[in-house]
Amino acid sequence: MSGLLEGKIALVTGAGHGIGRGHALELAKHGATVIVNDLGTSLDGSGTGKVADEVVELIKERGGSAVPDFSDVGDEAQVDALVERAYEQLGRLDIVVNNAGIVRDKAIWNMSVEDFDLVMRVHVRGTWLLSRAVARKWREESKATGGAVYGRIINTTSGAGLQGHFGQTNYAAAKAGIVGLTQTLSLELASIGATVNAISPGGRTRMSASMPGSAPAIEPGELADDVFDPKDPSLGSPVVAWLASPEAGHVSGQVIKALGENIQWLQGWQPVATVSSGGKRWDATKLGHTMGVDVFGTRASGLRFGG
């Protein structure tokens, strides 16, 4: 174990399986006490026991410190109570990793309102509720001391949210919304010293394994330490640990993609081409040539750009 996060208290939501499980193991590896949050039942599918308990035991077997939590991240009262318990039982909460998520994939003409709302509830509402609860605590602390706090929020986006994905209007909208939340929250918490970033991870998880023809999920902790599998869902976890550390205090409002062997710093919508009206109102009937040639570089009407 390293001391990169020694003495820190961290919370990871959706930490029973896949990407969140990898984050919990990694944070504990570097000295953090980890609150392992998950609603799920045991990994063996027996329906008995809670998967959060199993991850806690695995962390303890490896010499780390962890406690389980079974709160519903989409429930306001449960989230507020979770943060209060962290302060009451562990003294504080330094790091929040908003990872919990679900999918309900269907093309928009087949998707129900319930499937849309449920995905938004877990991803966006869950991330927002937990961020609000801990932000209130950190702001109180900053007011009381008159100085900066140690606060780290790491949110989770995905390629679907950044580029779109067929059959995922709910999931893609949620993951794109989390980027906006991340950037805005980083501005709101800057004055008290807290940082807020987002990671775009990947790998063979239970979520991806549910797709027809997909390979089985890889559960972090199953592979030997010296085995590199580019589909290991825990490959982005070292980036989370670093963002949670004192070394990353200068990084906030950013999106980092960590997939396989590569780490990429991503930036959002930036101007690609600019045309000016010369101080006059644009005429829609004359925009065809300007938009086609000067902006999109083509005369092809209705051409869809991008993959």
PDB file of C-alpha atoms in Angstrom:
ATOM      1  CA  MET A   1       0.000   0.000   0.000  1.00  0.00           C
ATOM      2  CA  SER A   2       1.146   3.520  -0.767  1.00  0.00           C
ATOM      3  CA  GLY A   3       0.438   6.613   1.281  1.00  0.00           C
ATOM      4  CA  LEU A   4      -0.906   8.795  -1.530  1.00  0.00           C
ATOM      5  CA  LEU A   5      -4.316   9.014   0.205  1.00  0.00           C
ATOM      6  CA  GLU A   6      -3.290   8.129   3.717  1.00  0.00           C
ATOM      7  CA  GLY A   7      -5.824   9.313   6.292  1.00  0.00           C
ATOM      8  CA  LYS A   8      -8.397  10.372   3.703  1.00  0.00           C
ATOM      9  CA  ILE A   9     -12.058   9.319   3.841  1.00  0.00           C
ATOM     10  CA  ALA A  10     -13.527   8.386   0.459  1.00  0.00           C
ATOM     11  CA  LEU A  11     -16.980   7.402  -0.741  1.00  0.00           C
ATOM     12  CA  VAL A  12     -17.544   5.450  -3.961  1.00  0.00           C
ATOM     13  CA  THR A  13     -21.084   4.882  -5.192  1.00  0.00           C
ATOM     14  CA  GLY A  14     -21.975   1.799  -7.198  1.00  0.00           C
ATOM     15  CA  ALA A  15     -18.808   0.187  -5.863  1.00  0.00           C
ATOM     16  CA  GLY A  16     -20.023  -3.403  -5.716  1.00  0.00           C
ATOM     17  CA  HIS A  17     -19.113  -4.305  -9.264  1.00  0.00           C
ATOM     18  CA  GLY A  18     -17.052  -3.249 -12.243  1.00  0.00           C
ATOM     19  CA  ILE A  19     -15.648   0.246 -12.504  1.00  0.00           C
ATOM     20  CA  GLY A  20     -16.793   1.363  -9.043  1.00  0.00           C
ATOM     21  CA  ARG A  21     -15.368  -1.758  -7.435  1.00  0.00           C
ATOM     22  CA  GLY A  22     -12.036  -0.995  -9.097  1.00  0.00           C
ATOM     23  CA  HIS A  23     -12.127   2.576  -7.752  1.00  0.00           C
ATOM     24  CA  ALA A  24     -12.833   1.367  -4.209  1.00  0.00           C
ATOM     25  CA  LEU A  25      -9.958  -1.133  -4.290  1.00  0.00           C
ATOM     26  CA  GLU A  26      -7.568   1.455  -5.726  1.00  0.00           C
ATOM     27  CA  LEU A  27      -8.427   4.200  -3.228  1.00  0.00           C
ATOM     28  CA  ALA A  28      -7.998   1.749  -0.342  1.00  0.00           C
ATOM     29  CA  LYS A  29      -4.698   0.578  -1.822  1.00  0.00           C
ATOM     30  CA  HIS A  30      -3.368   4.117  -1.428  1.00  0.00           C
ATOM     31  CA  GLY A  31      -4.441   4.482   2.200  1.00  0.00           C
ATOM     32  CA  ALA A  32      -7.966   5.902   2.080  1.00  0.00           C
ATOM     33  CA  THR A  33     -10.750   4.559   4.255  1.00  0.00           C
ATOM     34  CA  VAL A  34     -13.453   3.742   1.717  1.00  0.00           C
ATOM     35  CA  ILE A  35     -17.208   3.857   2.145  1.00  0.00           C
ATOM     36  CA  VAL A  36     -18.355   1.198  -0.322  1.00  0.00           C
ATOM     37  CA  ASN A  37     -21.840   2.107  -1.513  1.00  0.00           C
ATOM     38  CA  ASP A  38     -23.985  -0.345  -3.476  1.00  0.00           C
ATOM     39  CA  LEU A  39     -27.568  -1.617  -3.442  1.00  0.00           C
ATOM     40  CA  GLY A  40     -26.740  -4.935  -5.103  1.00  0.00           C
ATOM     41  CA  THR A  41     -26.856  -8.449  -3.723  1.00  0.00           C
ATOM     42  CA  SER A  42     -23.925 -10.862  -3.590  1.00  0.00           C
ATOM     43  CA  LEU A  43     -21.632 -11.502  -6.527  1.00  0.00           C
ATOM     44  CA  ASP A  44     -22.506 -15.209  -6.675  1.00  0.00           C
ATOM     45  CA  GLY A  45     -26.085 -14.352  -7.599  1.00  0.00           C
ATOM     46  CA  SER A  46     -27.510 -16.180  -4.614  1.00  0.00           C
ATOM     47  CA  GLY A  47     -29.594 -13.189  -3.595  1.00  0.00           C
ATOM     48  CA  THR A  48     -28.234 -13.378  -0.064  1.00  0.00           C
ATOM     49  CA  GLY A  49     -25.905 -10.813   1.406  1.00  0.00           C
ATOM     50  CA  LYS A  50     -24.853  -7.480  -0.023  1.00  0.00           C
ATOM     51  CA  VAL A  51     -22.116  -7.036  -2.575  1.00  0.00           C
ATOM     52  CA  ALA A  52     -20.830  -3.956  -0.714  1.00  0.00           C
ATOM     53  CA  ASP A  53     -19.992  -6.239   2.229  1.00  0.00           C
ATOM     54  CA  GLU A  54     -17.988  -8.488  -0.080  1.00  0.00           C
ATOM     55  CA  VAL A  55     -15.940  -5.599  -1.439  1.00  0.00           C
ATOM     56  CA  VAL A  56     -15.305  -4.355   2.092  1.00  0.00           C
ATOM     57  CA  GLU A  57     -14.018  -7.784   3.088  1.00  0.00           C
ATOM     58  CA  LEU A  58     -11.754  -7.896   0.041  1.00  0.00           C
ATOM     59  CA  ILE A  59     -10.307  -4.500   0.939  1.00  0.00           C
ATOM     60  CA  LYS A  60      -9.692  -5.637   4.515  1.00  0.00           C
ATOM     61  CA  GLU A  61      -8.045  -8.852   3.328  1.00  0.00           C
ATOM     62  CA  ARG A  62      -5.610  -6.678   1.410  1.00  0.00           C
ATOM     63  CA  GLY A  63      -4.795  -4.618   4.472  1.00  0.00           C
ATOM     64  CA  GLY A  64      -7.086  -1.674   3.760  1.00  0.00           C
ATOM     65  CA  SER A  65      -9.921  -0.022   5.634  1.00  0.00           C
ATOM     66  CA  ALA A  66     -13.533   0.129   4.445  1.00  0.00           C
ATOM     67  CA  VAL A  67     -17.160   0.202   5.571  1.00  0.00           C
ATOM     68  CA  PRO A  68     -20.271  -0.766   3.601  1.00  0.00           C
ATOM     69  CA  ASP A  69     -23.232   1.426   2.727  1.00  0.00           C
ATOM     70  CA  PHE A  70     -26.514   0.508   1.067  1.00  0.00           C
ATOM     71  CA  SER A  71     -28.077   3.910   0.438  1.00  0.00           C
ATOM     72  CA  ASP A  72     -30.079   4.702  -2.688  1.00  0.00           C
ATOM     73  CA  VAL A  73     -28.212   7.567  -4.381  1.00  0.00           C
ATOM     74  CA  GLY A  74     -31.409   8.806  -5.986  1.00  0.00           C
ATOM     75  CA  ASP A  75     -33.164   9.309  -2.646  1.00  0.00           C
ATOM     76  CA  GLU A  76     -32.560  12.746  -1.114  1.00  0.00           C
ATOM     77  CA  ALA A  77     -33.097  11.723   2.521  1.00  0.00           C
ATOM     78  CA  GLN A  78     -30.851   8.655   2.193  1.00  0.00           C
ATOM     79  CA  VAL A  79     -28.045  10.611   0.551  1.00  0.00           C
ATOM     80  CA  ASP A  80     -28.135  13.370   3.159  1.00  0.00           C
ATOM     81  CA  ALA A  81     -28.133  10.735   5.906  1.00  0.00           C
ATOM     82  CA  LEU A  82     -25.191   8.947   4.271  1.00  0.00           C
ATOM     83  CA  VAL A  83     -23.044  12.076   4.352  1.00  0.00           C
ATOM     84  CA  GLU A  84     -24.074  12.803   7.956  1.00  0.00           C
ATOM     85  CA  ARG A  85     -23.067   9.258   8.970  1.00  0.00           C
ATOM     86  CA  ALA A  86     -19.680   9.703   7.339  1.00  0.00           C
ATOM     87  CA  TYR A  87     -19.036  12.783   9.468  1.00  0.00           C
ATOM     88  CA  GLU A  88     -20.429  11.231  12.637  1.00  0.00           C
ATOM     89  CA  GLN A  89     -18.632   7.888  12.345  1.00  0.00           C
ATOM     90  CA  LEU A  90     -15.457   8.758  10.415  1.00  0.00           C
ATOM     91  CA  GLY A  91     -15.027  12.439  11.240  1.00  0.00           C
ATOM     92  CA  ARG A  92     -15.272  13.849   7.721  1.00  0.00           C
ATOM     93  CA  LEU A  93     -15.579  13.055   4.037  1.00  0.00           C
ATOM     94  CA  ASP A  94     -12.717  14.121   1.777  1.00  0.00           C
ATOM     95  CA  ILE A  95     -13.407  12.338  -1.508  1.00  0.00           C
ATOM     96  CA  VAL A  96     -16.637  11.531  -3.346  1.00  0.00           C
ATOM     97  CA  VAL A  97     -16.607   9.350  -6.453  1.00  0.00           C
ATOM     98  CA  ASN A  98     -20.008   9.436  -8.159  1.00  0.00           C
ATOM     99  CA  ASN A  99     -19.981   6.202 -10.126  1.00  0.00           C
ATOM    100  CA  ALA A 100     -23.390   4.539  -9.622  1.00  0.00           C
ATOM    101  CA  GLY A 101     -25.274   3.966 -12.847  1.00  0.00           C
ATOM    102  CA  ILE A 102     -27.674   1.795 -14.795  1.00  0.00           C
ATOM    103  CA  VAL A 103     -28.744   1.374 -18.415  1.00  0.00           C
ATOM    104  CA  ARG A 104     -32.171   0.871 -19.970  1.00  0.00           C
ATOM    105  CA  ASP A 105     -31.314   0.781 -23.661  1.00  0.00           C
ATOM    106  CA  LYS A 106     -33.899   1.138 -26.407  1.00  0.00           C
ATOM    107  CA  ALA A 107     -34.348   3.278 -29.492  1.00  0.00           C
ATOM    108  CA  ILE A 108     -36.342   6.364 -28.621  1.00  0.00           C
ATOM    109  CA  TRP A 109     -39.524   5.111 -30.296  1.00  0.00           C
ATOM    110  CA  ASN A 110     -39.488   2.070 -27.993  1.00  0.00           C
ATOM    111  CA  MET A 111     -38.264   3.754 -24.811  1.00  0.00           C
ATOM    112  CA  SER A 112     -40.734   4.361 -22.001  1.00  0.00           C
ATOM    113  CA  VAL A 113     -40.836   7.472 -19.861  1.00  0.00           C
ATOM    114  CA  GLU A 114     -40.112   5.206 -16.888  1.00  0.00           C
ATOM    115  CA  ASP A 115     -36.857   3.973 -18.479  1.00  0.00           C
ATOM    116  CA  PHE A 116     -35.810   7.541 -19.228  1.00  0.00           C
ATOM    117  CA  ASP A 117     -36.630   8.791 -15.738  1.00  0.00           C
ATOM    118  CA  LEU A 118     -34.936   5.877 -13.960  1.00  0.00           C
ATOM    119  CA  VAL A 119     -31.641   6.361 -15.785  1.00  0.00           C
ATOM    120  CA  MET A 120     -31.706  10.106 -15.145  1.00  0.00           C
ATOM    121  CA  ARG A 121     -32.569   9.477 -11.485  1.00  0.00           C
ATOM    122  CA  VAL A 122     -29.552   7.301 -10.811  1.00  0.00           C
ATOM    123  CA  HIS A 123     -26.960   9.106 -12.922  1.00  0.00           C
ATOM    124  CA  VAL A 124     -27.862  12.795 -12.819  1.00  0.00           C
ATOM    125  CA  ARG A 125     -30.018  13.121  -9.705  1.00  0.00           C
ATOM    126  CA  GLY A 126     -27.745  10.745  -7.769  1.00  0.00           C
ATOM    127  CA  THR A 127     -24.600  12.644  -8.727  1.00  0.00           C
ATOM    128  CA  TRP A 128     -26.248  15.988  -7.989  1.00  0.00           C
ATOM    129  CA  LEU A 129     -27.695  14.928  -4.618  1.00  0.00           C
ATOM    130  CA  LEU A 130     -24.426  13.579  -3.282  1.00  0.00           C
ATOM    131  CA  SER A 131     -22.446  16.522  -4.621  1.00  0.00           C
ATOM    132  CA  ARG A 132     -24.880  18.929  -2.967  1.00  0.00           C
ATOM    133  CA  ALA A 133     -24.765  17.113   0.369  1.00  0.00           C
ATOM    134  CA  VAL A 134     -20.979  17.117   0.586  1.00  0.00           C
ATOM    135  CA  ALA A 135     -20.691  20.641  -0.861  1.00  0.00           C
ATOM    136  CA  ARG A 136     -22.849  21.939   1.976  1.00  0.00           C
ATOM    137  CA  LYS A 137     -20.576  20.284   4.510  1.00  0.00           C
ATOM    138  CA  TRP A 138     -17.413  21.623   2.931  1.00  0.00           C
ATOM    139  CA  ARG A 139     -18.839  25.131   2.688  1.00  0.00           C
ATOM    140  CA  GLU A 140     -19.739  25.060   6.391  1.00  0.00           C
ATOM    141  CA  GLU A 141     -16.221  23.903   7.186  1.00  0.00           C
ATOM    142  CA  SER A 142     -14.682  26.644   5.054  1.00  0.00           C
ATOM    143  CA  LYS A 143     -16.829  29.296   6.717  1.00  0.00           C
ATOM    144  CA  ALA A 144     -15.900  28.015  10.164  1.00  0.00           C
ATOM    145  CA  THR A 145     -12.155  27.977   9.510  1.00  0.00           C
ATOM    146  CA  GLY A 146     -11.982  30.889   7.097  1.00  0.00           C
ATOM    147  CA  GLY A 147      -9.833  28.837   4.746  1.00  0.00           C
ATOM    148  CA  ALA A 148      -9.779  26.201   2.051  1.00  0.00           C
ATOM    149  CA  VAL A 149     -11.003  22.653   2.568  1.00  0.00           C
ATOM    150  CA  TYR A 150      -9.677  19.381   1.241  1.00  0.00           C
ATOM    151  CA  GLY A 151     -12.449  18.270  -1.089  1.00  0.00           C
ATOM    152  CA  ARG A 152     -12.431  16.102  -4.178  1.00  0.00           C
ATOM    153  CA  ILE A 153     -15.440  15.128  -6.313  1.00  0.00           C
ATOM    154  CA  ILE A 154     -14.874  12.790  -9.246  1.00  0.00           C
ATOM    155  CA  ASN A 155     -17.899  12.235 -11.471  1.00  0.00           C
ATOM    156  CA  THR A 156     -18.403   9.680 -14.225  1.00  0.00           C
ATOM    157  CA  THR A 157     -19.234  10.377 -17.854  1.00  0.00           C
ATOM    158  CA  SER A 158     -18.873   8.133 -20.908  1.00  0.00           C
ATOM    159  CA  GLY A 159     -18.367   8.096 -24.645  1.00  0.00           C
ATOM    160  CA  ALA A 160     -22.146   7.956 -25.092  1.00  0.00           C
ATOM    161  CA  GLY A 161     -22.486  11.278 -23.307  1.00  0.00           C
ATOM    162  CA  LEU A 162     -19.636  12.876 -25.206  1.00  0.00           C
ATOM    163  CA  GLN A 163     -20.412  11.575 -28.693  1.00  0.00           C
ATOM    164  CA  GLY A 164     -23.833   9.903 -28.585  1.00  0.00           C
ATOM    165  CA  HIS A 165     -24.783   6.243 -28.969  1.00  0.00           C
ATOM    166  CA  PHE A 166     -27.734   4.640 -30.726  1.00  0.00           C
ATOM    167  CA  GLY A 167     -30.357   3.329 -28.318  1.00  0.00           C
ATOM    168  CA  GLN A 168     -29.140   5.398 -25.383  1.00  0.00           C
ATOM    169  CA  THR A 169     -30.965   8.727 -25.476  1.00  0.00           C
ATOM    170  CA  ASN A 170     -31.512   8.404 -21.721  1.00  0.00           C
ATOM    171  CA  TYR A 171     -27.991   7.285 -20.806  1.00  0.00           C
ATOM    172  CA  ALA A 172     -26.246   9.655 -23.234  1.00  0.00           C
ATOM    173  CA  ALA A 173     -28.296  12.610 -22.015  1.00  0.00           C
ATOM    174  CA  ALA A 174     -27.453  11.711 -18.430  1.00  0.00           C
ATOM    175  CA  LYS A 175     -23.743  11.373 -19.072  1.00  0.00           C
ATOM    176  CA  ALA A 176     -23.624  14.627 -21.034  1.00  0.00           C
ATOM    177  CA  GLY A 177     -25.503  16.330 -18.212  1.00  0.00           C
ATOM    178  CA  ILE A 178     -22.909  15.122 -15.725  1.00  0.00           C
ATOM    179  CA  VAL A 179     -20.203  16.966 -17.680  1.00  0.00           C
ATOM    180  CA  GLY A 180     -22.179  20.209 -17.389  1.00  0.00           C
ATOM    181  CA  LEU A 181     -22.729  19.550 -13.704  1.00  0.00           C
ATOM    182  CA  THR A 182     -19.015  18.892 -13.224  1.00  0.00           C
ATOM    183  CA  GLN A 183     -17.907  22.099 -14.936  1.00  0.00           C
ATOM    184  CA  THR A 184     -20.430  24.264 -13.102  1.00  0.00           C
ATOM    185  CA  LEU A 185     -19.757  22.696  -9.716  1.00  0.00           C
ATOM    186  CA  SER A 186     -16.034  23.219 -10.193  1.00  0.00           C
ATOM    187  CA  LEU A 187     -16.742  26.959 -10.479  1.00  0.00           C
ATOM    188  CA  GLU A 188     -19.021  27.016  -7.456  1.00  0.00           C
ATOM    189  CA  LEU A 189     -16.582  25.174  -5.185  1.00  0.00           C
ATOM    190  CA  ALA A 190     -13.396  26.855  -6.383  1.00  0.00           C
ATOM    191  CA  SER A 191     -13.503  29.533  -3.675  1.00  0.00           C
ATOM    192  CA  ILE A 192     -13.400  26.930  -0.892  1.00  0.00           C
ATOM    193  CA  GLY A 193     -10.577  24.912  -2.460  1.00  0.00           C
ATOM    194  CA  ALA A 194     -12.521  21.824  -3.556  1.00  0.00           C
ATOM    195  CA  THR A 195     -11.992  20.324  -7.005  1.00  0.00           C
ATOM    196  CA  VAL A 196     -14.533  18.645  -9.274  1.00  0.00           C
ATOM    197  CA  ASN A 197     -13.582  16.559 -12.297  1.00  0.00           C
ATOM    198  CA  ALA A 198     -15.077  13.845 -14.464  1.00  0.00           C
ATOM    199  CA  ILE A 199     -13.609  10.614 -15.745  1.00  0.00           C
ATOM    200  CA  SER A 200     -14.700   8.652 -18.801  1.00  0.00           C
ATOM    201  CA  PRO A 201     -13.680   5.041 -18.087  1.00  0.00           C
ATOM    202  CA  GLY A 202     -14.560   1.755 -19.757  1.00  0.00           C
ATOM    203  CA  GLY A 203     -14.056  -1.987 -19.750  1.00  0.00           C
ATOM    204  CA  ARG A 204     -15.976  -5.240 -19.694  1.00  0.00           C
ATOM    205  CA  THR A 205     -18.546  -4.648 -16.974  1.00  0.00           C
ATOM    206  CA  ARG A 206     -21.883  -6.263 -16.139  1.00  0.00           C
ATOM    207  CA  MET A 207     -23.458  -3.349 -17.990  1.00  0.00           C
ATOM    208  CA  SER A 208     -21.542  -4.003 -21.222  1.00  0.00           C
ATOM    209  CA  ALA A 209     -21.857  -7.773 -20.818  1.00  0.00           C
ATOM    210  CA  SER A 210     -25.639  -7.421 -21.009  1.00  0.00           C
ATOM    211  CA  MET A 211     -25.325  -6.534 -24.720  1.00  0.00           C
ATOM    212  CA  PRO A 212     -25.988  -9.428 -27.134  1.00  0.00           C
ATOM    213  CA  GLY A 213     -22.771 -11.227 -28.094  1.00  0.00           C
ATOM    214  CA  SER A 214     -20.659  -9.428 -25.491  1.00  0.00           C
ATOM    215  CA  ALA A 215     -17.868 -11.118 -23.556  1.00  0.00           C
ATOM    216  CA  PRO A 216     -18.293 -11.827 -19.833  1.00  0.00           C
ATOM    217  CA  ALA A 217     -17.559  -9.054 -17.366  1.00  0.00           C
ATOM    218  CA  ILE A 218     -14.216  -8.713 -15.647  1.00  0.00           C
ATOM    219  CA  GLU A 219     -14.512  -8.016 -11.931  1.00  0.00           C
ATOM    220  CA  PRO A 220     -11.638  -5.943 -10.489  1.00  0.00           C
ATOM    221  CA  GLY A 221      -9.656  -8.040  -8.077  1.00  0.00           C
ATOM    222  CA  GLU A 222      -9.958 -11.202 -10.159  1.00  0.00           C
ATOM    223  CA  LEU A 223      -6.916 -10.564 -12.346  1.00  0.00           C
ATOM    224  CA  ALA A 224      -3.389 -10.922 -11.019  1.00  0.00           C
ATOM    225  CA  ASP A 225      -1.579  -7.642 -10.442  1.00  0.00           C
ATOM    226  CA  ASP A 226       0.895  -8.386 -13.244  1.00  0.00           C
ATOM    227  CA  VAL A 227      -1.811  -9.135 -15.833  1.00  0.00           C
ATOM    228  CA  PHE A 228      -2.785  -6.341 -18.245  1.00  0.00           C
ATOM    229  CA  ASP A 229      -6.129  -6.731 -19.982  1.00  0.00           C
ATOM    230  CA  PRO A 230      -7.184  -3.665 -22.016  1.00  0.00           C
ATOM    231  CA  LYS A 231     -10.815  -4.419 -21.100  1.00  0.00           C
ATOM    232  CA  ASP A 232     -10.156  -4.435 -17.353  1.00  0.00           C
ATOM    233  CA  PRO A 233     -12.693  -1.932 -15.925  1.00  0.00           C
ATOM    234  CA  SER A 234     -10.271  -0.898 -13.187  1.00  0.00           C
ATOM    235  CA  LEU A 235      -7.697   0.582 -15.579  1.00  0.00           C
ATOM    236  CA  GLY A 236      -9.088   4.075 -15.009  1.00  0.00           C
ATOM    237  CA  SER A 237      -8.982   3.722 -11.228  1.00  0.00           C
ATOM    238  CA  PRO A 238      -5.393   4.988 -10.809  1.00  0.00           C
ATOM    239  CA  VAL A 239      -6.513   8.229 -12.494  1.00  0.00           C
ATOM    240  CA  VAL A 240      -9.327   8.512  -9.940  1.00  0.00           C
ATOM    241  CA  ALA A 241      -6.858   7.940  -7.104  1.00  0.00           C
ATOM    242  CA  TRP A 242      -4.567  10.635  -8.480  1.00  0.00           C
ATOM    243  CA  LEU A 243      -7.420  13.140  -8.957  1.00  0.00           C
ATOM    244  CA  ALA A 244      -8.414  12.422  -5.349  1.00  0.00           C
ATOM    245  CA  SER A 245      -4.902  13.100  -4.090  1.00  0.00           C
ATOM    246  CA  PRO A 246      -3.140  16.282  -2.917  1.00  0.00           C
ATOM    247  CA  GLU A 247      -1.084  16.177  -6.127  1.00  0.00           C
ATOM    248  CA  ALA A 248      -4.146  17.074  -8.226  1.00  0.00           C
ATOM    249  CA  GLY A 249      -5.244  20.161  -6.323  1.00  0.00           C
ATOM    250  CA  HIS A 250      -4.635  22.308  -9.431  1.00  0.00           C
ATOM    251  CA  VAL A 251      -6.969  20.248 -11.647  1.00  0.00           C
ATOM    252  CA  SER A 252     -10.672  21.086 -11.680  1.00  0.00           C
ATOM    253  CA  GLY A 253     -13.544  21.253 -14.152  1.00  0.00           C
ATOM    254  CA  GLN A 254     -11.842  18.758 -16.455  1.00  0.00           C
ATOM    255  CA  VAL A 255     -12.870  15.581 -18.283  1.00  0.00           C
ATOM    256  CA  ILE A 256     -10.300  12.798 -18.528  1.00  0.00           C
ATOM    257  CA  LYS A 257     -10.785   9.677 -20.605  1.00  0.00           C
ATOM    258  CA  ALA A 258      -9.023   6.613 -19.221  1.00  0.00           C
ATOM    259  CA  LEU A 259      -9.510   3.610 -21.456  1.00  0.00           C
ATOM    260  CA  GLY A 260      -7.125   0.699 -21.864  1.00  0.00           C
ATOM    261  CA  GLU A 261      -3.543   1.911 -21.843  1.00  0.00           C
ATOM    262  CA  ASN A 262      -4.364   5.510 -22.788  1.00  0.00           C
ATOM    263  CA  ILE A 263      -5.202   8.609 -20.779  1.00  0.00           C
ATOM    264  CA  GLN A 264      -6.668  11.521 -22.725  1.00  0.00           C
ATOM    265  CA  TRP A 265      -7.503  15.040 -21.604  1.00  0.00           C
ATOM    266  CA  LEU A 266     -10.758  16.016 -23.287  1.00  0.00           C
ATOM    267  CA  GLN A 267     -12.173  19.447 -24.018  1.00  0.00           C
ATOM    268  CA  GLY A 268     -15.757  20.234 -24.855  1.00  0.00           C
ATOM    269  CA  TRP A 269     -17.453  22.229 -27.570  1.00  0.00           C
ATOM    270  CA  GLN A 270     -14.946  24.574 -29.151  1.00  0.00           C
ATOM    271  CA  PRO A 271     -15.397  26.779 -32.263  1.00  0.00           C
ATOM    272  CA  VAL A 272     -14.351  24.994 -35.433  1.00  0.00           C
ATOM    273  CA  ALA A 273     -15.309  27.677 -37.946  1.00  0.00           C
ATOM    274  CA  THR A 274     -16.561  31.250 -37.567  1.00  0.00           C
ATOM    275  CA  VAL A 275     -18.281  33.456 -40.149  1.00  0.00           C
ATOM    276  CA  SER A 276     -19.356  37.057 -39.595  1.00  0.00           C
ATOM    277  CA  SER A 277     -22.353  38.979 -40.911  1.00  0.00           C
ATOM    278  CA  GLY A 278     -20.404  42.234 -40.807  1.00  0.00           C
ATOM    279  CA  GLY A 279     -22.704  43.763 -38.224  1.00  0.00           C
ATOM    280  CA  LYS A 280     -25.887  42.980 -40.153  1.00  0.00           C
ATOM    281  CA  ARG A 281     -28.755  40.606 -39.456  1.00  0.00           C
ATOM    282  CA  TRP A 282     -28.323  37.246 -41.174  1.00  0.00           C
ATOM    283  CA  ASP A 283     -30.729  36.434 -44.020  1.00  0.00           C
ATOM    284  CA  ALA A 284     -31.843  32.792 -43.798  1.00  0.00           C
ATOM    285  CA  THR A 285     -32.416  32.630 -47.553  1.00  0.00           C
ATOM    286  CA  LYS A 286     -28.766  33.447 -48.167  1.00  0.00           C
ATOM    287  CA  LEU A 287     -27.226  31.205 -45.513  1.00  0.00           C
ATOM    288  CA  GLY A 288     -27.050  28.079 -47.665  1.00  0.00           C
ATOM    289  CA  HIS A 289     -23.800  28.986 -49.421  1.00  0.00           C
ATOM    290  CA  THR A 290     -22.162  30.406 -46.282  1.00  0.00           C
ATOM    291  CA  MET A 291     -23.039  27.456 -44.069  1.00  0.00           C
ATOM    292  CA  GLY A 292     -22.254  24.910 -46.747  1.00  0.00           C
ATOM    293  CA  VAL A 293     -18.937  26.207 -48.043  1.00  0.00           C
ATOM    294  CA  ASP A 294     -17.522  28.472 -45.340  1.00  0.00           C
ATOM    295  CA  VAL A 295     -18.650  26.456 -42.300  1.00  0.00           C
ATOM    296  CA  PHE A 296     -19.081  22.814 -43.324  1.00  0.00           C
ATOM    297  CA  GLY A 297     -16.890  22.832 -46.401  1.00  0.00           C
ATOM    298  CA  THR A 298     -19.432  21.204 -48.687  1.00  0.00           C
ATOM    299  CA  ARG A 299     -22.358  22.015 -50.921  1.00  0.00           C
ATOM    300  CA  ALA A 300     -24.136  18.766 -50.044  1.00  0.00           C
ATOM    301  CA  SER A 301     -27.511  19.623 -48.561  1.00  0.00           C
ATOM    302  CA  GLY A 302     -28.353  17.805 -45.317  1.00  0.00           C
ATOM    303  CA  LEU A 303     -25.037  15.996 -45.012  1.00  0.00           C
ATOM    304  CA  ARG A 304     -24.566  14.515 -41.568  1.00  0.00           C
ATOM    305  CA  PHE A 305     -21.117  15.171 -40.213  1.00  0.00           C
ATOM    306  CA  GLY A 306     -19.351  12.961 -37.753  1.00  0.00           C
ATOM    307  CA  GLY A 307     -19.376   9.221 -37.123  1.00  0.00           C
TER     308      GLY A 307
END
